Structures are given as C-alpha cells and as structure tokens.
Tab-separated table of C-alpha atoms in Angstrom:
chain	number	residue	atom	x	y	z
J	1	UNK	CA	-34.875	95.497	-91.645
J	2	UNK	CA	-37.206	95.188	-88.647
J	3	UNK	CA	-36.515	91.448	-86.261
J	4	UNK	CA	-39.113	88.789	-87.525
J	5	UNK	CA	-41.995	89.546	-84.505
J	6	UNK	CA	-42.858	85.746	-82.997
J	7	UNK	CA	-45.969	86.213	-84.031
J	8	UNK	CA	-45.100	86.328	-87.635
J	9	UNK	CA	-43.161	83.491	-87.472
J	10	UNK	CA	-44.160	79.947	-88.770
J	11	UNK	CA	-45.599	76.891	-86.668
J	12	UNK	CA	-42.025	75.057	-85.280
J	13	UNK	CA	-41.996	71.269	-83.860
J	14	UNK	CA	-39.741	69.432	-81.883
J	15	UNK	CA	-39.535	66.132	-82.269
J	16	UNK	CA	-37.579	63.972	-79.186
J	17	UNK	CA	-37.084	60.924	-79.963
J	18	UNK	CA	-35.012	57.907	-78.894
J	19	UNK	CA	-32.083	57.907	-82.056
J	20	UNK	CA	-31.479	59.274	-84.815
J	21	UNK	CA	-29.948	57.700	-87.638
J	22	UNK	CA	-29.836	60.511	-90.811
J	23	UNK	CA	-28.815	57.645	-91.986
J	24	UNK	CA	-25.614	57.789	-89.873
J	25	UNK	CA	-26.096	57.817	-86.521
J	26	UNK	CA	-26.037	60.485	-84.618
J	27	UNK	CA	-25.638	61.804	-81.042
J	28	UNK	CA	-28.612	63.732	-81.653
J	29	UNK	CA	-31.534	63.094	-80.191
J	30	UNK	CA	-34.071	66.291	-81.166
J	31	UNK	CA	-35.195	67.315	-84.704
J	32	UNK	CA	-36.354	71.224	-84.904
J	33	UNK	CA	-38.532	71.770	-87.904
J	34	UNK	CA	-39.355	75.029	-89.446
J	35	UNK	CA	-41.551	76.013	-92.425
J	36	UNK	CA	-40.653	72.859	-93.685
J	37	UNK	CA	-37.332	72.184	-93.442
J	38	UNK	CA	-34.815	70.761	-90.538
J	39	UNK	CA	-33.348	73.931	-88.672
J	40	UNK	CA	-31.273	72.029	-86.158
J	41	UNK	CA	-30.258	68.433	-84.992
J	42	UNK	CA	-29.023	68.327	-81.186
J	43	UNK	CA	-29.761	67.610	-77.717
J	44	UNK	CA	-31.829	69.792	-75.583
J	45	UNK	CA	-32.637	72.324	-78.174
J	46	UNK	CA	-33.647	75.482	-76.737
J	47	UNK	CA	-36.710	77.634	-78.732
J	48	UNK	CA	-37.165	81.328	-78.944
J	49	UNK	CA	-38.877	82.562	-76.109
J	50	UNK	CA	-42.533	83.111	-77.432
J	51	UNK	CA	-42.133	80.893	-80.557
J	52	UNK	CA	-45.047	78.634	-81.463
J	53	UNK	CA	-44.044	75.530	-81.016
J	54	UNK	CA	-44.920	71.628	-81.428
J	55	UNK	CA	-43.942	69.176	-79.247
J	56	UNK	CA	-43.539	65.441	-80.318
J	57	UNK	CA	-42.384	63.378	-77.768
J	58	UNK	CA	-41.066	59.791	-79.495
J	59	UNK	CA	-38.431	59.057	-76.951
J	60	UNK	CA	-39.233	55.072	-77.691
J	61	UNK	CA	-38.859	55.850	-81.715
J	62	UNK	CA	-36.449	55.998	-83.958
J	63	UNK	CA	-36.314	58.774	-86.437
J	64	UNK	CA	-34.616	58.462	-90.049
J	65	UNK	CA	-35.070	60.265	-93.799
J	66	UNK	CA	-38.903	59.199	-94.915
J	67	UNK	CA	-38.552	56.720	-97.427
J	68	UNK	CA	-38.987	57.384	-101.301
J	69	UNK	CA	-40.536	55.143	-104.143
J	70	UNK	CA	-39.962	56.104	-107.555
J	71	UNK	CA	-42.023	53.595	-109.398
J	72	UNK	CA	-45.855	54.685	-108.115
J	73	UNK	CA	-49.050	53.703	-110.692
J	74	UNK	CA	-50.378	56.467	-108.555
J	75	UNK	CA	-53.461	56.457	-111.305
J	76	UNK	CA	-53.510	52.810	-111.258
J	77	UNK	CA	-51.965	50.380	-113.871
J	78	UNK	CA	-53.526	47.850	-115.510
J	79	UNK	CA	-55.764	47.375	-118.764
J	80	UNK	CA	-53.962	44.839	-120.516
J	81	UNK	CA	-57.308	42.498	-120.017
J	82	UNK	CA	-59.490	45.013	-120.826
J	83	UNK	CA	-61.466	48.309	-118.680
J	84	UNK	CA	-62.066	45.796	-116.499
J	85	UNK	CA	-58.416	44.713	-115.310
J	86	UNK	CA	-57.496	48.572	-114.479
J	87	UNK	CA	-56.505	48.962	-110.679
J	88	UNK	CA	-57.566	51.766	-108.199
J	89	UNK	CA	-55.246	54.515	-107.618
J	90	UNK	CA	-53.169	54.777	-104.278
J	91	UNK	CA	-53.882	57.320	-101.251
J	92	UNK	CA	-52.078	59.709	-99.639
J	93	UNK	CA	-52.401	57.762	-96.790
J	94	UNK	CA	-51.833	54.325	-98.181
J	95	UNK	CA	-48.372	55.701	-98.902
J	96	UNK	CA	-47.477	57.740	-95.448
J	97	UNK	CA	-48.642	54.310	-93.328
J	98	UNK	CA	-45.302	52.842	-95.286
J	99	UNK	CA	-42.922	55.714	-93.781
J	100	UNK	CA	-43.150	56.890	-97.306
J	101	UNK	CA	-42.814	60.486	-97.957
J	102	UNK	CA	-42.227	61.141	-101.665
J	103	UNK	CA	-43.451	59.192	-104.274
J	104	UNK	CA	-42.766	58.972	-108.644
J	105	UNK	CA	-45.888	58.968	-110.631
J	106	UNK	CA	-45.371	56.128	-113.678
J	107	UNK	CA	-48.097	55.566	-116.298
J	108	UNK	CA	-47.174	52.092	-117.520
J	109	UNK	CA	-48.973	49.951	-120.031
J	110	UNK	CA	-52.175	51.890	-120.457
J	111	UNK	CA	-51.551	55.535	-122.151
J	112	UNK	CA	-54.708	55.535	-123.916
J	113	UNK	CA	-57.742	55.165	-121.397
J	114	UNK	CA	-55.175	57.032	-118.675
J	115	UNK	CA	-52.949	60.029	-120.090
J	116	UNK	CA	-50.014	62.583	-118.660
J	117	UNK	CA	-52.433	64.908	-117.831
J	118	UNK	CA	-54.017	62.419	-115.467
J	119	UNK	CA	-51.359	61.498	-113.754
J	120	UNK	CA	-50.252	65.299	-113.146
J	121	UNK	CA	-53.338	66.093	-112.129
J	122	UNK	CA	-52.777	62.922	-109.432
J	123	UNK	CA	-49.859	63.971	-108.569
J	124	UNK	CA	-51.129	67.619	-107.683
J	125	UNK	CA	-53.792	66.055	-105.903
J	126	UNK	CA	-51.276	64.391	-103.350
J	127	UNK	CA	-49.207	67.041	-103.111
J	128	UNK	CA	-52.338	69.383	-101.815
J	129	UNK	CA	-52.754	66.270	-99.380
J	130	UNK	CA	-48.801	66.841	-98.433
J	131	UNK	CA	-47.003	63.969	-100.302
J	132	UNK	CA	-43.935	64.713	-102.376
J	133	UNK	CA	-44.847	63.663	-105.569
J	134	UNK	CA	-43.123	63.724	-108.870
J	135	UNK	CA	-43.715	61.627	-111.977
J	136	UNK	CA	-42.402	60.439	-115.599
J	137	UNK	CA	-43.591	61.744	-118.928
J	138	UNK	CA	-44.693	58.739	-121.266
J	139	UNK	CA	-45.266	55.584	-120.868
J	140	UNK	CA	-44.338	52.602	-122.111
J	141	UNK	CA	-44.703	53.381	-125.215
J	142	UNK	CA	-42.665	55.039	-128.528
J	143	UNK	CA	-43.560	57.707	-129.449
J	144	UNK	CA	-43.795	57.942	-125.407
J	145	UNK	CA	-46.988	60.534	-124.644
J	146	UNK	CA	-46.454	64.085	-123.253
J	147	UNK	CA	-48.035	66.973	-121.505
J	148	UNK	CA	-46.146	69.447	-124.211
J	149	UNK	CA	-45.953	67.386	-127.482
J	150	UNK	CA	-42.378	67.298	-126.256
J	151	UNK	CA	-39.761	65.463	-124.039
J	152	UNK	CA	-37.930	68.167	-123.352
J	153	UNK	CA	-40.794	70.707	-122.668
J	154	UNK	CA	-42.064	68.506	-120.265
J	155	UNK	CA	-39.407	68.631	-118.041
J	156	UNK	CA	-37.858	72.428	-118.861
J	157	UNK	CA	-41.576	73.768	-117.826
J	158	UNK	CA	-43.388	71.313	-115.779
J	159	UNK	CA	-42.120	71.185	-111.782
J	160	UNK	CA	-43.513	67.625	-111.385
J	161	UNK	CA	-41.500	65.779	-114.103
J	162	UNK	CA	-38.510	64.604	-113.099
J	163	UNK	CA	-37.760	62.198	-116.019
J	164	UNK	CA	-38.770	59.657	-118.618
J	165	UNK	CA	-40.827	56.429	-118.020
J	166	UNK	CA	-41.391	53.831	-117.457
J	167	UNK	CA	-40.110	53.279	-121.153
J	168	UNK	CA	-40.488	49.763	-122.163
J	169	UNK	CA	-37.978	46.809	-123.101
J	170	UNK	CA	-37.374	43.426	-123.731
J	171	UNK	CA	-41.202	43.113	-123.342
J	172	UNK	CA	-44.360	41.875	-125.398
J	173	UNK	CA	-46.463	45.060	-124.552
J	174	UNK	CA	-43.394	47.067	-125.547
J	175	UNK	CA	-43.189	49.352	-128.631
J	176	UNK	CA	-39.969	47.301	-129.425
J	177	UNK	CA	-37.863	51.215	-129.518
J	178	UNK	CA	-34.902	50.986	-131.804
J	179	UNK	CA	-31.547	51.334	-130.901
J	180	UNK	CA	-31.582	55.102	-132.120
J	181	UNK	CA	-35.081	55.751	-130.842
J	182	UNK	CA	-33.902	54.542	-127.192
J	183	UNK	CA	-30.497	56.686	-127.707
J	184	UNK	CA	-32.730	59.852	-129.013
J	185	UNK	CA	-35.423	59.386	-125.939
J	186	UNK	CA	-32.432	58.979	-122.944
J	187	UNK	CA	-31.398	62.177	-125.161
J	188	UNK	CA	-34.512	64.078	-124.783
J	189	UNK	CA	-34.624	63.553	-121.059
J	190	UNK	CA	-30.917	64.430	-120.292
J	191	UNK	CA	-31.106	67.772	-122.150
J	192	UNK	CA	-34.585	68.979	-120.494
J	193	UNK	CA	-33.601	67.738	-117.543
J	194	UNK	CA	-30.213	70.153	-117.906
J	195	UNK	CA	-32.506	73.455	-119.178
J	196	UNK	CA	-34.206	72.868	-116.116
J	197	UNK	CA	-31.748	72.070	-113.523
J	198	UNK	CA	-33.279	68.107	-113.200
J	199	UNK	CA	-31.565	64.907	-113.390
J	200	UNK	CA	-33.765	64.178	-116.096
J	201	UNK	CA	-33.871	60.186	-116.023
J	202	UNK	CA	-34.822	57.907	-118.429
J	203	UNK	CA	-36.350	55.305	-115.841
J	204	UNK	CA	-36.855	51.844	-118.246
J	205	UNK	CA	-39.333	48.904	-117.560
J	206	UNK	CA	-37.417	45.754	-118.313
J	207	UNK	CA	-39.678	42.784	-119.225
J	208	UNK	CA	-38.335	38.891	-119.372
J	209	UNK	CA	-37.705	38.880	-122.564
J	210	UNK	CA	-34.561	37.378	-123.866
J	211	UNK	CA	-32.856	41.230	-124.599
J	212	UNK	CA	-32.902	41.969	-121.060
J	213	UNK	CA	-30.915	44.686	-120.867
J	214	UNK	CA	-28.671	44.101	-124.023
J	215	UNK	CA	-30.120	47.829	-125.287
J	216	UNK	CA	-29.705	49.867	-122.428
J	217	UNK	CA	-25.590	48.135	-122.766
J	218	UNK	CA	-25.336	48.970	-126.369
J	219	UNK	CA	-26.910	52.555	-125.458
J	220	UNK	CA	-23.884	53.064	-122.621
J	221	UNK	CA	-21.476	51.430	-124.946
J	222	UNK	CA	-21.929	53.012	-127.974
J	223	UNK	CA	-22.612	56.570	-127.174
J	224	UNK	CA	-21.701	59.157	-124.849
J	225	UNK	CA	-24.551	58.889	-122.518
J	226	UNK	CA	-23.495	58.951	-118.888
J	227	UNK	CA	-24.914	55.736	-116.909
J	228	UNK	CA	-26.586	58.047	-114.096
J	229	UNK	CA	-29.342	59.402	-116.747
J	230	UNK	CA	-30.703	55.753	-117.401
J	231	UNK	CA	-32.092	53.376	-114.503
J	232	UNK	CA	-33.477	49.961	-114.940
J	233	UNK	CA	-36.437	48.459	-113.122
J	234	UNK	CA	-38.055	45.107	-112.100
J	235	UNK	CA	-34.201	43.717	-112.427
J	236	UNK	CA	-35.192	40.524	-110.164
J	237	UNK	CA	-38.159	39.500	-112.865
J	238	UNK	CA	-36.301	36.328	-113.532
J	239	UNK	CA	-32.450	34.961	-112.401
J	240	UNK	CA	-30.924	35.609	-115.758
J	241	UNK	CA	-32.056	38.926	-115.460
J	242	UNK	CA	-30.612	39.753	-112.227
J	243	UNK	CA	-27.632	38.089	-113.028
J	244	UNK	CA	-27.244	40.377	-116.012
J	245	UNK	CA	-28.672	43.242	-113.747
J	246	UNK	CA	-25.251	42.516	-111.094
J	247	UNK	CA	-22.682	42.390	-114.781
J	248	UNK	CA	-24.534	45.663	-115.750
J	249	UNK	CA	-24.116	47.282	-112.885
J	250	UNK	CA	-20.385	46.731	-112.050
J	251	UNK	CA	-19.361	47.232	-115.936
J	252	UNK	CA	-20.728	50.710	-116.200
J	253	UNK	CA	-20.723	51.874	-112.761
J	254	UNK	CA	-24.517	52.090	-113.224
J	255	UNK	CA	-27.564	52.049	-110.623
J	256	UNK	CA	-29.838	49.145	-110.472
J	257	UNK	CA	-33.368	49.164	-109.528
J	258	UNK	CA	-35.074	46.207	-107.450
J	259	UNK	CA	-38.531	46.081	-107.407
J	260	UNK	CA	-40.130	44.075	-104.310
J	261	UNK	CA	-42.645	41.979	-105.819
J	262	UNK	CA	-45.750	40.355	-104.400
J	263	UNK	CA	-45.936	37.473	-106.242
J	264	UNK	CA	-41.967	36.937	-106.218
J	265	UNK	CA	-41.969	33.390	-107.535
J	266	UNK	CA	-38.947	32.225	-105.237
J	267	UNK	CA	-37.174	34.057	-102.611
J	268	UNK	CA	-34.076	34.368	-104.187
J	269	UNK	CA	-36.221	37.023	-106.828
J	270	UNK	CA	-38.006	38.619	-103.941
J	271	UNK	CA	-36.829	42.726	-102.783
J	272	UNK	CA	-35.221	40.776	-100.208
J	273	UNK	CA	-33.469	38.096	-101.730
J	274	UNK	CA	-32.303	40.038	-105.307
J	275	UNK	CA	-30.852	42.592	-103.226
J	276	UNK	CA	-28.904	39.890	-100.871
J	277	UNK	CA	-27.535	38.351	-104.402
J	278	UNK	CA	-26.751	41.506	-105.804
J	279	UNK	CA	-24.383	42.601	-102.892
J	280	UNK	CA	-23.072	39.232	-102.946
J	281	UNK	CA	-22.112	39.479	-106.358
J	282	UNK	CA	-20.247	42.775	-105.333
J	283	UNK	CA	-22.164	45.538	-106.553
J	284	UNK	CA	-21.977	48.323	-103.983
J	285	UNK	CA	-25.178	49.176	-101.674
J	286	UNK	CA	-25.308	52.675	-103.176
J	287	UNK	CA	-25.838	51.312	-106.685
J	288	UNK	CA	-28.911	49.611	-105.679
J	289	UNK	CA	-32.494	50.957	-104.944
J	290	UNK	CA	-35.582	49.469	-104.530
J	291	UNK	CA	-39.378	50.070	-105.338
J	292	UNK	CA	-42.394	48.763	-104.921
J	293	UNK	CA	-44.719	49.084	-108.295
J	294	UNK	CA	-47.494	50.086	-105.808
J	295	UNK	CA	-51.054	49.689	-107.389
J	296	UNK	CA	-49.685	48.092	-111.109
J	297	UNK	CA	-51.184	45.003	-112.725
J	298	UNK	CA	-49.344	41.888	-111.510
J	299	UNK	CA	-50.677	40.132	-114.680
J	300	UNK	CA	-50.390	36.508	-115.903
J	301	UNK	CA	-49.972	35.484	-119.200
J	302	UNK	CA	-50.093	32.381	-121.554
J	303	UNK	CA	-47.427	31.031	-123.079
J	304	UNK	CA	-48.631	32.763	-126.201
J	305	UNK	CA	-48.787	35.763	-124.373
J	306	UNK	CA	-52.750	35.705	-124.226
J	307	UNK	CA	-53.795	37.297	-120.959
J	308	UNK	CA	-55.358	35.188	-118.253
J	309	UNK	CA	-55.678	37.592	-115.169
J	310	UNK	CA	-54.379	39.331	-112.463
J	311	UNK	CA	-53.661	41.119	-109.274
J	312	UNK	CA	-53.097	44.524	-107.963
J	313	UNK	CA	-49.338	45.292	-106.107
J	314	UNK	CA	-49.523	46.893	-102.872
J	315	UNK	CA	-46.230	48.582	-101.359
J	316	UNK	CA	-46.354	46.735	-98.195
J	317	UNK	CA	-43.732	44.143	-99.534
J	318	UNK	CA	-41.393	46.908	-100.213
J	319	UNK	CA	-41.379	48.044	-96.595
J	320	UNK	CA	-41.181	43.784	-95.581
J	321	UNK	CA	-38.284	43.021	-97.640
J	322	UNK	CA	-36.297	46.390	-96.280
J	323	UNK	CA	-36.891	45.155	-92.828
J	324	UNK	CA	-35.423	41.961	-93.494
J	325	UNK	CA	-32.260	42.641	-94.853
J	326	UNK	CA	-31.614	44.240	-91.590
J	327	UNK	CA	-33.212	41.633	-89.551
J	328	UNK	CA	-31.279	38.928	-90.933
J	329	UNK	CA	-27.941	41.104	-90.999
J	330	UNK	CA	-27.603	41.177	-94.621
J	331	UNK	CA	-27.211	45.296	-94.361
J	332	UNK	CA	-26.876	47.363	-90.948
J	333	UNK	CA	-29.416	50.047	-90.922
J	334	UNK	CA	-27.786	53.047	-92.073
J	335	UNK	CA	-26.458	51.100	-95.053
J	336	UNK	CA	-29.816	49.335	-95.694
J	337	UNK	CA	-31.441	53.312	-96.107
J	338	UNK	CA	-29.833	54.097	-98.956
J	339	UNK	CA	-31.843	51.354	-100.639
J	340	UNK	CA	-35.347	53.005	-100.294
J	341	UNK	CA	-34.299	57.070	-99.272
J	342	UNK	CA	-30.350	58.502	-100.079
J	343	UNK	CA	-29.612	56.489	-103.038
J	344	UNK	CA	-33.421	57.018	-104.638
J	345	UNK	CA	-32.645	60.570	-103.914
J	346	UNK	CA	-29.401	60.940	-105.349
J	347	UNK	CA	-30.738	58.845	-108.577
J	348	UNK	CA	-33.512	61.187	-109.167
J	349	UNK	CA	-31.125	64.489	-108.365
J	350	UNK	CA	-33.170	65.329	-105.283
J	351	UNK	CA	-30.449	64.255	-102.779
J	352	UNK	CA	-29.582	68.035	-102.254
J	353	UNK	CA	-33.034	68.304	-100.126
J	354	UNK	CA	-33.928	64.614	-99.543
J	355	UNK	CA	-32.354	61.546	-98.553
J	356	UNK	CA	-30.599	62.999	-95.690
J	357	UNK	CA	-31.688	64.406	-92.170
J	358	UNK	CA	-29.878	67.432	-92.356
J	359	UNK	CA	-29.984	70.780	-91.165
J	360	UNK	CA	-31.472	72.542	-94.280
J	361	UNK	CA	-33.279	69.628	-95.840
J	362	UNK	CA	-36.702	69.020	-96.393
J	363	UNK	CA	-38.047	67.743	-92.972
J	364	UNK	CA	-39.235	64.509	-94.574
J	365	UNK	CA	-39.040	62.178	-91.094
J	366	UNK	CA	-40.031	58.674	-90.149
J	367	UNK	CA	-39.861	57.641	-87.070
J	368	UNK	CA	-39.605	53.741	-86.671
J	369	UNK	CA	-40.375	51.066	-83.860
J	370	UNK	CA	-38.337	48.475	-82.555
J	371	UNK	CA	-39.591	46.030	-84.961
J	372	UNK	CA	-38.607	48.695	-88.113
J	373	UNK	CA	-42.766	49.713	-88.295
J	374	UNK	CA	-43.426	53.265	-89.496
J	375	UNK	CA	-45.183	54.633	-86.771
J	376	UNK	CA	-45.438	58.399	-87.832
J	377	UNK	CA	-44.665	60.001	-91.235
J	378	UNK	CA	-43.534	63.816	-91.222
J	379	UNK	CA	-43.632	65.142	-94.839
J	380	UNK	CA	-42.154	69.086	-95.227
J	381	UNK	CA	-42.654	69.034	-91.129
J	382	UNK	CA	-46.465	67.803	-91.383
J	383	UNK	CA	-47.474	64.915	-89.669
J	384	UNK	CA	-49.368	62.787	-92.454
J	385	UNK	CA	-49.559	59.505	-90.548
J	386	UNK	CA	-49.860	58.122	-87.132
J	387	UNK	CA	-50.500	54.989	-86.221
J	388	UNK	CA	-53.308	53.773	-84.560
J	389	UNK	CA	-55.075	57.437	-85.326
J	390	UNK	CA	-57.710	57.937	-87.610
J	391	UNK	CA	-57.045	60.556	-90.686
C-alpha cells in the first residue's frame, strides 16, 4: 500500500482552548479533528509536516460534547386550532446558536397536513446544512403513520429513524392506544431497531391526564419489555406527574425525560426546577435528560378542552435552565452534561460516537464562555456557529 500523500489527506483543525471537560475534565487542552471525528486529545499536539491544517485558537473557552435534543418539531407542530395555529420549522442555525449539534425530528399532533415523509425530507435538509439529525416514525397517533407502511421497516431500512414517537398518552388529542396496542408498538420499535443495529425507542408524549404514566407501568410490569426501549416526555407538565415521573423512574430503573418549558407555570415545573426535585427525590443524574420541544404548539385549552390559542416553544429555555443548575450548584458541570449530551446519547444508542469527547468520536464540540454561552458549535469537525458572525 503506498503512504497517504499530504495532499490527499483531509482538511485537519486544532482547536486550543482553555479546558476541556469530555464531560470529565481533562488535562487536555487541544482537540485534533480529522474527517470528522476526534483523532487526539492532548497538549501541544504536533501535526504532520505538510498537513492542511485549521487553527482555532479558544484559549478563553471551554470546550465540551455539543449538546443533543431529542424532542425537535423540526417541521413545526401545531394545528390543533386550525392551518392557522401551525408553527414555522426550526433552522440549522437556530439550533447550532444553542451549542446544539444533533437534533430528533418528532411529528406530534398534526400527521395529516404534515407527514413522515416531510419530516425526513427536513431532516435531510439539515443534515446537508451539517446538523445531526434523526427523527421518530409516527406521531401521536394509533395506527402511528410510516414511511414503509411499517414500524419495523422504518427503522431496519431508513438511516434517519431512530425510534417511535412521540406516541401519545394520558392526553385528549391522544388515540387513547390500548394496553396491547402500546405493548405491540414498543414491540415494533425494539425489534427494527435490533434488525438494524438501533436502540429503537418508543419515545411517548405524556399529557396531564389523570393516567399519567399508569400504561407505560403496566407495559414494564406486565411484559418482558426492557425499560431502556421506552422514554417518557414532558414529565414536569404538572406536580403529580413528576412525582409519579421520580416513583417511575427508581421502580424500574427507567430514564426520565424533562422537557424545559416556556410557559412553566411555577418554577418548581420548570427544566430547572423538575430536574432539582427529581435528584432530590433520589433518582440518579444519568436517568434524567432533558429537551426542549423546540418549535411545538404551547397551546391553551378550555376546561372542556375547546382550544383558545397559543404560542410557539423556542429551545432557548432548554439551554437557561441547564445553566442554572450549575449556577446555583444543584449539579457540577460534568454531571449536569449528561442531562442534555451523554445520557441523550446513551438513551438513543448513539453514545458509541456521541456524548463523549473522545478520541474516535464524532467531533461534535461546543465550546462555552464563562457565563455557560455557546460561543461556537463544531458538528462532524465543521464550524456551524460563531457568535457574533454572520452565516
């Protein structure tokens, strides 16, 4: 075999930056990147003669894994007051300016006006921009909709899908699934997941009604399905819920999801404060993630359940109520990255590339200020986002 000529060789960049925390700390203080992934973490690497390289100088940064949201309406939600009430989809950079490198495409309420095939074709669209994206087959609803006609083909042939979702419960705008129809879905996913060496998630909406998660119990009870293939968001919707959320999650050993609402109506049921409760309540930090529901419908309804309006969710408040938990102590920083990077990853079975800055991984970096602010966003080794420079 003739030696790779320099010339040949891909585009390598050096970042130098202040600390590194991958999430642990490390004496490291340079990140080599090539074609993609990390090649090596030290001080004063030293490059090929000849080699191509980028230099990043961030000596006043801090650089950890690039944060990952798995509940994205990357189409926009919406609908439930009509064509009128559907939101805008997100940006690729809407979500780098959040240190956010990979993102979960959900569908939500509206499966009709918006479809599968929309949403992959969204998700393509960001990855050609250079976001990790992945999304759910389905929707809310049962029958849930597919790309295939099938569950399983969905996520045996299609690269994007990672899982099932967001499957509704204990909701009005909920198919109101069965016992055996939720057991036969979480089913579905696990075994085209396997064929196709995914996690294969069921990833379940839970609404306020009074079920909360009574069926996802029964399902974990009563059957052989392992707790890691079936993770339940918007946990913090009301305090009975998150209650039930912290008894759910210690019983089965199970992973909780924490979404970081905008219009949290107290703080104890904000990102921040459900997350503070929960590891009060002694579930451990690695069974808890959080999201944002990033461009959904915040909507409002009656007591009759007649709509009345609503707002669009930004991700912003994800990104606050992270930084507060470590500005107020309640999680030191390599802890507190496991809520929104290594324990997403390891929930959605990408922890073997993401999650982690390690030598080998995908060289998903963010590189934070003093105050916690994303200030650049490296996705596969590409700088998406700077700030204070236009795209």
């Amino acid at each position: 075999m003739m030696p790779l000529d320099a010339r040949d060789a891909p585009l390598l960049t050096l970042l130098r930056v202040g600390r590194i925390f991958a999430p642990t700390p490390l004496e490291a203080t340079e990140i080599l990147i090539a074609d993609g992934r990390i090649a090596a973490l030290g001080r004063d690497l030293e490059v090929p003669g000849g080699w191509p390289v980028q230099v990043v100088e961030a000596r006043d940064l801090v650089a950890v894994p690039a944060f990952i949201d798995q509940h994205v309406h990357v189409t926009g939600g919406g609908g439930e007051g009509g064509c009128g009430s559907r939101c805008p989809e997100i940006t690729a950079r809407e979500i780098a300016a959040m240190g956010i490198a990979t993102v979960v495409g959900v569908l939500g309420t509206d499966s009709i006006s918006r479809s599968p095939a929309d949403l992959l074709a969204k998700v393509r669209g960001l990855k050609a921009e250079g976001i990790a994206a992945y999304m759910y087959t389905g929707s809310y609803r049962v029958p849930p909709p597919t790309l295939t006609g099938d569950v399983q083909r969905d996520l045996a042939w299609i690269p994007e899908v990672i899982g099932l979702g967001e499957l509704a419960i204990s909701d009005h705008r909920s198919s109101q699934p069965s016992r055996d129809e939720i057991a036969r879905l979480v089913s579905e996913a696990r075994v085209g997941g396997m064929l196709a060496g995914k996690r294969g998630i069921c990833h379940f909406h839970v609404g306020d009604g009074q079920r909360g998660l009574e069926p996802l119990r029964r399902l974990l009870a009563e059957t052989e399905i392992p707790a890691e293939q079936v993770i339940p968001t918007h946990v913090n919707r009301h305090r009975a819920l998150l209650e039930e959320a912290a008894d759910y999650a210690l019983a089965f050993a199970a992973s909780v999801d924490v979404t970081a609402f905008d219009d949290a109506d107290e703080d104890d049921l904000s990102g921040f404060g459900a997350v503070s409760w929960l590891l009060q309540r002694g579930v451990p930090v690695e069974r808890i993630t959080m999201s944002s529901d990033c461009n959904g419908s915040l909507p409002e309804f009656d007591a009759r359940g007649a709509y009345i309006g609503m707002r669009v969710a930004g991700n912003t408040t994800l990104i606050a109520d992270w930084q507060r938990l470590v500005r107020e102590a309640v999680l030191p920083l390599d802890q507190a990255l496991g809520l929104i990077s290594g324990n997403v990853a390891r929930v959605l079975g990408l922890h073997d590339r993401k999650g982690r800055l390690a030598v080998g991984h995908d060289a998903d970096v963010t590189l934070l200020d003093g105050d916690l602010q994303p200030q650049q966003t490296f996705v596969a080794g590409r700088r998406l986002y700077a700030r204070g420079v236009s795209p």
